[in-house]
Amino acid sequence: MVVFNLTQFSGKELTALPENGRIPRNLVGIGGRINTVSDTILELKKIKKSFGGNTVLNGLDISIGRGEFLTLLGASGCGKTTTLRIIAGLEQPDGGDILLDGESILSKEPNRRNVNTVFQNYALFPNMNVEKNIGYGLKIRKRPKEEIRRRVKEMLEMVQLPGFEKRMPDELSGGQRQRVAIARAVINQPQVLLLDEPLGALDLKLRRQMQLELKRLQKKLGITFIYITHDQEEAINMSDRIAVMRNGVFEQIGTPNEIYDHPETSYVADFVGNANIYRTPDKTYAIRSENILLGGEPECMIPAVVEEKSFAGGQLRILFALEDGQKITASRYGIDYDLNTGERIAIGWKEASAAEVIDNG
Amino acid sequence: MAESRKTIWPLLLPIYLFTLVFVFAPLVYLVVLSFMTRAEVWGAVPRLTLDNYKRILEPLYLRVFAESIRLAVSSTAIILLAGYPFGYFMARMSPRWKKRMMVLLMIPFWTSTLIRLNGWIIVFRSNGVLDKFLMALGLTDRPLKLLYSYPAVLVGMVYALLPYMILSVYSSAEKMDWSLTEAARDLGAGRFQAFVTITLKHTLPGVLSGVILTFIPSMGLFFIADLLGGNKIVLVGSVIQEQLTKGRNLPFAAALSVVLFVLTSLFIALYRRIVHTGEPEGLY
Ligand SMILES: Nc1ncnc2c1ncn2[C@@H]1O[C@H](COP(=O)(O)OP(=O)(O)OP(=O)(O)O)[C@@H](O)[C@H]1O
Ligand SMILES: [Mg+2]
């Protein structure tokens, strides 16, 4: 678990206002409610979907602002891809409605929706070169050859692959394929771009770099991004808002700050912040591991036994067992904690760092 | 590379030998035979001549070739039109249904084609099943005499060869990555455009092998024409068979076979050329 430097997420940074300034300032910090219609580009209303009796989406409700970077975050199988496919028109919902720019697109074929997708596996056409892949949408729309050539060239420059026109998809690296997939979608100037774990297949270093590039691209284009990941860190780094999904519903929608600092449920606290969940007979609290005190501060009143010590990502993690069997993890930078396994100490936390949450496991 | 070839060579030897003995040698024998002269009673004598080929140029035999090609082309076309959608939709079925369809497709292979063709005789013959059915419906008032006609032979050909087309289209559609078609739809292609620009291209190898698997036999399956066409439809295959048996003219039968072989190869080559010339541009 990497600990985030929270000052990095001050409100201004997070809003990520595009240059054209269409995104309303009131977008941030109001728990995902956008009031005026013109600020909303896409609206999901009570979207339901089941596959053969297995309910996958159970009433999704969300309004997404123009130029917003929204991330769908959730465990594997919670319905993220299904949500995107329904927006793209590749899957029909069983109930509910989708409004794009105030108009229902439910009855529209995928090719009639002004929405494009970057697929989880990129789905580049293997027998077409990069130029034909990127130009596909324009060719289908019967744009002149000269225009297609020019715009493909521009797109390639934008995704930093100049001169790659004649390469075939199997001659590209994972990161390059991913850029081609983005270029192929973006060239059609969609109102909303759907990205299904576009960085999932990349190694950590390339992933960091691509995160920055994607964010830069999104700001430059001013296109609304709906972005899927199950990497909490990626979600926090890139999003204007995060929708935490679980069992086919949005459990909490909010800015990264809200999700990280004020989780509403124990599930969100655990999934996004990797927080400790501490239960008293009548209340449940979420406390992040870096806020667990073990240095003999006055708050340290809970007896605990060191169960395990591990070192990962520049951090020492110490797992404590409390007397009632609950587990608490503390984390510290550095390895100079001379606590031994089996040792008995008192731990605690400041009242302010414990967030009260709804206990839902 | 050179190293691995050297080591793999002995392993491939049996295949080379097999091809040499069972494919190449008979072909050479056939060509040589076609330039020989017919023996008095049976066989050939090694007196070189072009007479066999000259005889093929007689109108009678040219007509036979034309008839054969017409039948092969039209039955292959019908098989393609019927077999492609079948194989395509089969590939899109659930695994359970795929298995069931596969069994259904295999059943005909369990019995001899000859026996199954006799079923068609019962259907087509004068006052047969089809005539009775059509008369009962009031669509016709007297027997149509469909047996021993071109349509009957066509139906027999399509019936006998359709499974090969279905199976080869199915096997390439089965390998198709359907997310590519979805991507095309997402990028603005309508159903038909996505089909033509993406799906058709990826299933083309199956179409190609399906056409080859049906066109070649349909040039030579003489017994279908014999059974359902009587002596009205005479194909090259029937003539070859007749020359071998009743005519006892081995060299002429060989010459007919060589011409048939060359013609078939030419058609396949032409077809491959057409199919392989880039994208179907005009269809966008
Ligand atoms: N075509 C389908 N038929 C039947 N079940 C499906 C189908 N598509 C998805 N599902 C089921 O719906 C659920 C949600 O799938 P979905 O692909 O949306 O998950 P996800 O959140 O994208 O997961 P991941 O992070 O692993 O990609 C899963 O349980 C999956 O098995
Ligand atoms: Mg998914």
CSV table of N, CA, C and O and ligand atoms in Angstrom, one decimal, chain A residues 77 80-82 120 196-197 228, ligand 2:
chain,number,residue,atom,x,y,z
A,77,GLY,N,-15.5,-8.1,-11.3
A,77,GLY,CA,-16.9,-8.7,-11.4
A,77,GLY,C,-18.0,-7.8,-10.8
A,77,GLY,O,-19.1,-8.3,-10.8
A,80,LYS,N,-18.4,-3.2,-13.8
A,80,LYS,CA,-17.8,-2.0,-14.4
A,80,LYS,C,-17.9,-2.1,-16.0
A,80,LYS,O,-18.4,-1.2,-16.6
A,81,THR,N,-17.4,-3.2,-16.5
A,81,THR,CA,-17.4,-3.3,-18.0
A,81,THR,C,-18.8,-3.3,-18.5
A,81,THR,O,-19.1,-2.7,-19.5
A,82,THR,N,-19.7,-4.0,-17.8
A,82,THR,CA,-21.1,-4.0,-18.2
A,82,THR,C,-21.7,-2.6,-18.3
A,82,THR,O,-22.4,-2.3,-19.2
A,120,GLN,N,-10.9,-3.0,-23.2
A,120,GLN,CA,-10.0,-3.6,-22.2
A,120,GLN,C,-8.8,-4.3,-22.9
A,120,GLN,O,-7.7,-4.2,-22.4
A,196,ASP,N,-11.9,1.3,-20.7
A,196,ASP,CA,-12.0,0.1,-19.8
A,196,ASP,C,-10.6,-0.4,-19.4
A,196,ASP,O,-9.9,-1.1,-20.2
A,197,GLU,N,-10.2,-0.1,-18.3
A,197,GLU,CA,-8.8,-0.5,-17.7
A,197,GLU,C,-7.8,-0.4,-18.8
A,197,GLU,O,-7.1,-1.3,-19.1
A,228,ILE,N,-12.3,3.1,-16.2
A,228,ILE,CA,-12.5,2.0,-15.3
A,228,ILE,C,-11.1,1.6,-14.8
A,228,ILE,O,-10.1,1.6,-15.6
C,2,MG,MG,-14.1,-5.4,-16.9
